[in-house]
Short mmCIF file of C-alpha atoms in Angstrom, two decimals:
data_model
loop_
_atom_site.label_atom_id
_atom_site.label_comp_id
_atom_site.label_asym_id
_atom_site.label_seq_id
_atom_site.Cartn_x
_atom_site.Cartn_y
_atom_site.Cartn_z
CA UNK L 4 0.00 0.00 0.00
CA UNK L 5 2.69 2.38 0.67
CA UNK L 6 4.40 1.42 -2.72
CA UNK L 7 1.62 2.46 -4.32
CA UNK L 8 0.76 5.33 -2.66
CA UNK L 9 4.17 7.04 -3.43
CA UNK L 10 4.26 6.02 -6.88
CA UNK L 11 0.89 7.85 -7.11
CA UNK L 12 2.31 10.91 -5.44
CA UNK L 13 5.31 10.60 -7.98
CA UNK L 14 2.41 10.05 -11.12
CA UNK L 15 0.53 13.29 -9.86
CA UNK L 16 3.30 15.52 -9.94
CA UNK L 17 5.14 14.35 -13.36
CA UNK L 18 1.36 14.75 -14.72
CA UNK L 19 0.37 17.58 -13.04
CA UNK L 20 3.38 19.87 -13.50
CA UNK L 21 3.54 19.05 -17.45
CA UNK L 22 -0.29 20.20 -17.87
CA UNK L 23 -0.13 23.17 -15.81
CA UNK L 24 3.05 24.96 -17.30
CA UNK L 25 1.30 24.47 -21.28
CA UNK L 26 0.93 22.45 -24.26
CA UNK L 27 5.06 22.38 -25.52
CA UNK L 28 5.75 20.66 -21.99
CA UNK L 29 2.50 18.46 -22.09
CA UNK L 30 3.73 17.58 -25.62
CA UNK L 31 6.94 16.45 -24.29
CA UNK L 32 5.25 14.15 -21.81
CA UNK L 33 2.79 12.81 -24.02
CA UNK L 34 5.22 11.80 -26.16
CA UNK L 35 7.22 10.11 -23.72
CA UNK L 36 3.93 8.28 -22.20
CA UNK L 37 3.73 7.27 -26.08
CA UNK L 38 6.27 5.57 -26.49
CA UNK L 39 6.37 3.63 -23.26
CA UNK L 40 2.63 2.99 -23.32
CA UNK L 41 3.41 1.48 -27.36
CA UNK L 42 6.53 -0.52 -25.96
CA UNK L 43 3.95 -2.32 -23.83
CA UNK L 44 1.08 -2.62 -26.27
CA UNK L 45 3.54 -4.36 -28.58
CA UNK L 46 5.47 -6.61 -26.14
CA UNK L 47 2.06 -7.73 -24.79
CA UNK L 48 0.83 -8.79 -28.26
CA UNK L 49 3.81 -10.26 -29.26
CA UNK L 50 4.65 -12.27 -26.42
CA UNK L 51 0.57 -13.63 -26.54
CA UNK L 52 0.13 -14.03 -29.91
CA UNK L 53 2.13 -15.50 -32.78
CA UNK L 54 3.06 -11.68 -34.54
CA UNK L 55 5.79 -9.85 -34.43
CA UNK L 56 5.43 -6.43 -34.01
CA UNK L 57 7.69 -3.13 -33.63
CA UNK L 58 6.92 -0.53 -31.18
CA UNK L 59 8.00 1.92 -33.82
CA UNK L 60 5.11 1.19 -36.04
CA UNK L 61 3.12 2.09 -33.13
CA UNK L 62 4.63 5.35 -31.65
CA UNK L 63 5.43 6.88 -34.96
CA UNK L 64 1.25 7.15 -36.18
CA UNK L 65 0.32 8.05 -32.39
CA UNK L 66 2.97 10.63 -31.93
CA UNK L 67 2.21 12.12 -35.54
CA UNK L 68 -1.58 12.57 -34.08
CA UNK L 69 0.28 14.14 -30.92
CA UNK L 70 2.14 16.42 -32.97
CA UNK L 71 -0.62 17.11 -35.30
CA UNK L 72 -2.82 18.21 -32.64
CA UNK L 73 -0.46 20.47 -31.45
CA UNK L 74 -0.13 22.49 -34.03
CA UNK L 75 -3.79 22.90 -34.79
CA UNK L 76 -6.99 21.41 -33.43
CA UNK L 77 -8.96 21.57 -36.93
CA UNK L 78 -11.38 18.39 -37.05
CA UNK L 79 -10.41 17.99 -40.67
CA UNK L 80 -6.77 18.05 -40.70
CA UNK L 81 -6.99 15.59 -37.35
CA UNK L 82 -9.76 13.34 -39.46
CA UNK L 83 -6.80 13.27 -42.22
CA UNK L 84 -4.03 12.33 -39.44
CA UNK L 85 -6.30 9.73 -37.86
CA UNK L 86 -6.61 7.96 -41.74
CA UNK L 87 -3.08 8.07 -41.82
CA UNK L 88 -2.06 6.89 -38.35
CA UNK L 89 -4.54 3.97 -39.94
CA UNK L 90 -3.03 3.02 -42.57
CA UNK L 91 0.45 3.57 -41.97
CA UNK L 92 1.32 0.47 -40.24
CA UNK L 93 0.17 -1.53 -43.79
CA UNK L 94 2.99 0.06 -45.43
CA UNK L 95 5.16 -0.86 -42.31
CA UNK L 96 4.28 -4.12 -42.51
CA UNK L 97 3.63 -4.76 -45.96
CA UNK L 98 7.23 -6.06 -46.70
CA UNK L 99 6.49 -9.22 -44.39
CA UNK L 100 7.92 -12.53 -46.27
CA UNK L 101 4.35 -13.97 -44.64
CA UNK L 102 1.56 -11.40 -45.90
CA UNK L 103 -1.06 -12.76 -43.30
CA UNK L 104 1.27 -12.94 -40.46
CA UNK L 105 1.97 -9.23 -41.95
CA UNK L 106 -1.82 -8.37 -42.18
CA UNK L 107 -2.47 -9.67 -38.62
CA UNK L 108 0.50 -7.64 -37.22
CA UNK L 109 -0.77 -4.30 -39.35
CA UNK L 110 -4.11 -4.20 -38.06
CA UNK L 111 -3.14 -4.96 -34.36
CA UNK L 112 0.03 -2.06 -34.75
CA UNK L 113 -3.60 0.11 -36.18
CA UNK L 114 -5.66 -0.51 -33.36
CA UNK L 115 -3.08 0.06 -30.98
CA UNK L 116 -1.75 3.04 -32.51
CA UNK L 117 -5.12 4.64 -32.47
CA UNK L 118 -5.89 3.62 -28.98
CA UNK L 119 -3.22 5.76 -27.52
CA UNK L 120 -2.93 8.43 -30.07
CA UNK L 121 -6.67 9.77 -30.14
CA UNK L 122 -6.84 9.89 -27.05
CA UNK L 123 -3.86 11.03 -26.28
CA UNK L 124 -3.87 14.00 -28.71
CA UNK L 125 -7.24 14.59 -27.51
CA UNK L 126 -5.39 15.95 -24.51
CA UNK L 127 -3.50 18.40 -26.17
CA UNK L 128 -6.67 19.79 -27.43
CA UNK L 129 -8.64 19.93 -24.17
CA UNK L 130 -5.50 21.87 -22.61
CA UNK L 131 -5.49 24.14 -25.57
CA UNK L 132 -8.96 25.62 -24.90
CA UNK L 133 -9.80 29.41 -24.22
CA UNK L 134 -12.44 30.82 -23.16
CA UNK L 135 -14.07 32.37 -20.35
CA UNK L 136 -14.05 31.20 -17.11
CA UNK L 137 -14.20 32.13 -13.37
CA UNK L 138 -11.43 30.68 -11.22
CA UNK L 139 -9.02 33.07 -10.11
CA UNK L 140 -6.48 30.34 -9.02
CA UNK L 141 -6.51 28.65 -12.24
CA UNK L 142 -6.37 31.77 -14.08
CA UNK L 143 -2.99 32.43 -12.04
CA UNK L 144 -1.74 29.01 -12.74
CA UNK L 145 -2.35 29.61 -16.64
CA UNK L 146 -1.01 33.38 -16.31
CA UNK L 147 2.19 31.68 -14.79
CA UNK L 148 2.67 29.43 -17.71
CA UNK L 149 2.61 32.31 -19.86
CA UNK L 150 -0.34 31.39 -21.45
CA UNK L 151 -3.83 33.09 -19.47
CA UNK L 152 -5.96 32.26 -22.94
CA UNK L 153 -5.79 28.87 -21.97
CA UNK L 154 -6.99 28.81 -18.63
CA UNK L 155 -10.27 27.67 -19.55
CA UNK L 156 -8.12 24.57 -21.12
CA UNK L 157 -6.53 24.12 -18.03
CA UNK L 158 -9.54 23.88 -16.32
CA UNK L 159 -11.30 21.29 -18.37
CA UNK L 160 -8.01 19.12 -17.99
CA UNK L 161 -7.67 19.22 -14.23
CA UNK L 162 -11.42 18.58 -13.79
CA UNK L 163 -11.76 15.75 -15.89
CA UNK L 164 -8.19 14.54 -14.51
CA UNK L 165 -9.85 14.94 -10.96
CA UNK L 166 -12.44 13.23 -11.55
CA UNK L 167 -10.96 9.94 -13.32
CA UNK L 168 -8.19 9.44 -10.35
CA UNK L 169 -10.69 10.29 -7.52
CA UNK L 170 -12.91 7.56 -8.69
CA UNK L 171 -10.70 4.94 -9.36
CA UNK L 172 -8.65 5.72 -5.62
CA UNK L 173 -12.29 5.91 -3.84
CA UNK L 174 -13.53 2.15 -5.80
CA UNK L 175 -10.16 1.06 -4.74
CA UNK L 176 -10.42 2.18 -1.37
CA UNK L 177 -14.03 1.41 -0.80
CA UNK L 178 -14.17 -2.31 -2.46
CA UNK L 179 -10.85 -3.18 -0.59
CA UNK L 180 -12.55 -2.11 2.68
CA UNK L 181 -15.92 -3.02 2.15
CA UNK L 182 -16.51 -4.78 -1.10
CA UNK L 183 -18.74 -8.07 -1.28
CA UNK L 184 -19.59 -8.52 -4.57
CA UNK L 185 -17.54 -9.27 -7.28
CA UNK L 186 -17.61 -6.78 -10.55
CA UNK L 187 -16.23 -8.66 -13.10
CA UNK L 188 -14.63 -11.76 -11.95
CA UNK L 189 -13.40 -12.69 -15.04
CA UNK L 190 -12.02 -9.51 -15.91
CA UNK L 191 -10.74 -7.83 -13.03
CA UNK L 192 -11.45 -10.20 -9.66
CA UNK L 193 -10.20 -7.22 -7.33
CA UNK L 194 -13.13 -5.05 -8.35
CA UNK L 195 -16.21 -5.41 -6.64
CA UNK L 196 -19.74 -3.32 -6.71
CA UNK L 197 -19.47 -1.54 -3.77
CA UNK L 198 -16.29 -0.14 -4.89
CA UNK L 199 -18.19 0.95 -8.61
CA UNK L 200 -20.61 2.61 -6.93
CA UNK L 201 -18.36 4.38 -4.53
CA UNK L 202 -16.83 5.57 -7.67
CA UNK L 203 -19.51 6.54 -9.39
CA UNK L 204 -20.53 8.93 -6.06
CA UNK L 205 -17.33 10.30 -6.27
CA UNK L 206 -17.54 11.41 -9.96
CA UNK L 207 -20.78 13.25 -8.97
CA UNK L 208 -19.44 14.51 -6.32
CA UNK L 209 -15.88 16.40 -7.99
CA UNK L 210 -17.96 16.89 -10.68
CA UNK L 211 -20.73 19.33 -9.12
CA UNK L 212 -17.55 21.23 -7.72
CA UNK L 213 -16.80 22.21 -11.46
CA UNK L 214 -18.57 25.73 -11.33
CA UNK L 215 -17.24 26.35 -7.83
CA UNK L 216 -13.69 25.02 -7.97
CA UNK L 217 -12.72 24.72 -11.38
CA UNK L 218 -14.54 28.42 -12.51
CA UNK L 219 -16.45 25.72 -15.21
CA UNK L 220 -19.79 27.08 -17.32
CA UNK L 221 -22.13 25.15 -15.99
CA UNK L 222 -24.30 24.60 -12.90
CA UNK L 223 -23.49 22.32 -10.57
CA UNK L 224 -26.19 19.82 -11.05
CA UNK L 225 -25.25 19.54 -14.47
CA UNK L 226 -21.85 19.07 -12.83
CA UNK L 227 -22.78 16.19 -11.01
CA UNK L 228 -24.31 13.92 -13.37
CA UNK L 229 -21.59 14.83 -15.89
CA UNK L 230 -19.04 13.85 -13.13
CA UNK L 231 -21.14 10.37 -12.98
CA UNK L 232 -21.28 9.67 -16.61
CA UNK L 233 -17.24 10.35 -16.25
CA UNK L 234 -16.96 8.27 -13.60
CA UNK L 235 -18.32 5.23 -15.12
CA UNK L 236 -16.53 5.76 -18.24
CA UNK L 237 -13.51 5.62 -16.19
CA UNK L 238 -14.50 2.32 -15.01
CA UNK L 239 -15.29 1.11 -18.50
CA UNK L 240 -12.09 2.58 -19.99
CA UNK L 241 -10.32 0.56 -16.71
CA UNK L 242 -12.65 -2.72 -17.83
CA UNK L 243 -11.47 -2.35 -21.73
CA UNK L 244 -7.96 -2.81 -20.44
CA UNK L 245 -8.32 -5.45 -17.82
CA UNK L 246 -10.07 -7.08 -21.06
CA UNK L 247 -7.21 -6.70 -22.96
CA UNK L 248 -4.85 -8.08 -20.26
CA UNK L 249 -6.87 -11.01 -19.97
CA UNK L 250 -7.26 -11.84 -23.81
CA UNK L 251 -3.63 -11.56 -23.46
CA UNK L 252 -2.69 -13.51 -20.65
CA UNK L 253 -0.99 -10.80 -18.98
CA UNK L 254 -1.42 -9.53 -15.28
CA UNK L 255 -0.41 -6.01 -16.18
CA UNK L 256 1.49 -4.29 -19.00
CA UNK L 257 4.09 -3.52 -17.44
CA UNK L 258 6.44 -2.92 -14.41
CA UNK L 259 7.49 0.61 -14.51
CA UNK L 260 5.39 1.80 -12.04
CA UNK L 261 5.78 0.29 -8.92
CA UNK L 262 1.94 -1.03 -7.16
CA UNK L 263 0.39 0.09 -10.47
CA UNK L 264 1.42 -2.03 -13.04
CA UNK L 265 2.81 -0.49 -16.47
CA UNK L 266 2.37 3.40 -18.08
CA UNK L 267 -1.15 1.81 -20.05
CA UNK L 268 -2.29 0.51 -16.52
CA UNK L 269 -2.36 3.93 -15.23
CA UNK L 270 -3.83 5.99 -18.11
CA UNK L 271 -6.31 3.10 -19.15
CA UNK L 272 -9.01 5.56 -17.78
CA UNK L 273 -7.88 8.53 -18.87
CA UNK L 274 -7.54 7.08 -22.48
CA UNK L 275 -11.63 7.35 -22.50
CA UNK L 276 -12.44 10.41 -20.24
CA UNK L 277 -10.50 12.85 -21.84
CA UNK L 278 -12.14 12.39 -25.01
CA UNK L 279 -15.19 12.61 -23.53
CA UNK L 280 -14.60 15.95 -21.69
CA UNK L 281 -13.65 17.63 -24.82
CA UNK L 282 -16.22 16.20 -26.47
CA UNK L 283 -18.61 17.54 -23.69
CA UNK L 284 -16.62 20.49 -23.29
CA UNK L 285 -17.35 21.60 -27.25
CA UNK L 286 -21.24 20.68 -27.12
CA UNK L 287 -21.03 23.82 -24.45
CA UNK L 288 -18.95 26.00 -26.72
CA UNK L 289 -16.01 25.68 -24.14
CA UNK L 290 -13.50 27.10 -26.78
CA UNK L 291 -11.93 28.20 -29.74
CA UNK L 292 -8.45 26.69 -29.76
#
């Protein structure tokens, strides 16, 4: 327990730091979290299934989308990235002596590439945001970064960030303490029910403090059950990767993050609600970025 607790200490602040001093740095870290997250996508499908893959066909489409995104957030020129990011790895692969082992390891390199760098890039986007918003103390933490335009960005990112790690801490807590009932057994046999729920309480919770904390355009109600519908895509987004580690065989992706697992075991959440806050946070008009 204490393992983990001060590798999440150490997570928070190499996260938190990175999105609060602007998009070049957050680049940076995205990038690295890229290729890490790719080395362990591709080590975990190679070492399950008969393909051999290169993490390089992986981080080169995702980090394109990263790099993409960071120079512009138009929906066309990203739709034009996302094709390619699609179809590069068929090129990369389609010099394979055996073209079905090839096709197998293209569309696998696809999927994987995709599943890190949409979401990923989506990231760069949400922090990108400006706009008007209330909070004085994230205004000064955008002002400080040299950027104040973005503080509505900022705000988006640390809400939606807030709420994805508060749930899955409180369901840990909560189903190690009091949980009964099983989730998921197959899946994930550590979650239980009680702990879901406690999670999805928790989203609704950090999420009505949106207006109030976060200086957010929209009513706290509205906060809440937008906090709840993050919260249990957190859990899904957590589920989706437990599903992937068991189709696998694998226990976690990794090891580089000690009482967590690998990089993709701790952003497995993240990969679906930051999407979904920028998704939510353009259906309000939150930005022009």
């Amino acid at each position: 327990m204490r393992q983990r607790t001060l590798s999440a200490v150490f997570v928070v602040l190499i996260t938190v730091v990175p999105i609060v001093l602007g998009t070049a740095i957050l680049l940076a870290l995205l990038l690295g979290v890229t290729i890490q997250a790719a080395r362990e996508l591709t080590r975990g499908f190679s070492r399950s299934l008969p393909l051999s893959l290169s993490s390089a066909s992986v981080t080169i489409p995702a980090a394109i989308l990263l790099i993409v995104t960071f120079f512009t957030t138009s929906g066309t020129i990203l739709l034009a990235a996302s094709v390619a990011a699609l179809f590069f790895p068929l090129a990369w692969y389609a010099h394979s002596d055996d073209l079905q082992q090839g096709l197998r390891a293209a569309l696998t390199t696809s999927f994987a590439a995709l599943y890190l760098g949409l979401p990923l890039s989506s990231a760069l986007a949400l922090r990108s945001l400006e706009g008007e918003m209330t909070s004085e103390w994230i205004r000064a933490l955008a002002r400080a970064s040299g950027n104040e335009q973005t503080a509505l960005g900022l705000a988006w990112i640390g809400w939606a960030i807030a709420i994805t790690w508060l749930t899955d801490t409180s369901a840990y807590l909560v189903g190690a303490r009091w949980g009964r009932h099983k989730l998921t057994p197959r899946l994930s046999p550590g979650k239980t029910r009680e702990g879901a729920l406690a999670g999805l309480l928790t989203g609704a919770v950090v999420g009505a403090l949106g207006p109030s904390v976060f200086g957010l355009p929209f009513a706290a109600w509205f906060g809440a059950l937008a906090g709840t519908a993050l919260a249990g895509l957190a859990e899904l987004g957590d589920l989706a990767e437990s599903f992937l580690k068991r189709g696998l065989g694998l226990k976690d992706f990794g090891t580089s993050i000690p009482g967590h697992g690998g990089v993709l075991d701790r952003i497995d959440a993240l990969l679906v609600t930051i999407p979904a806050s920028l998704l939510l946070a353009t259906l309000l008009g939150g930005g022009n970025g």
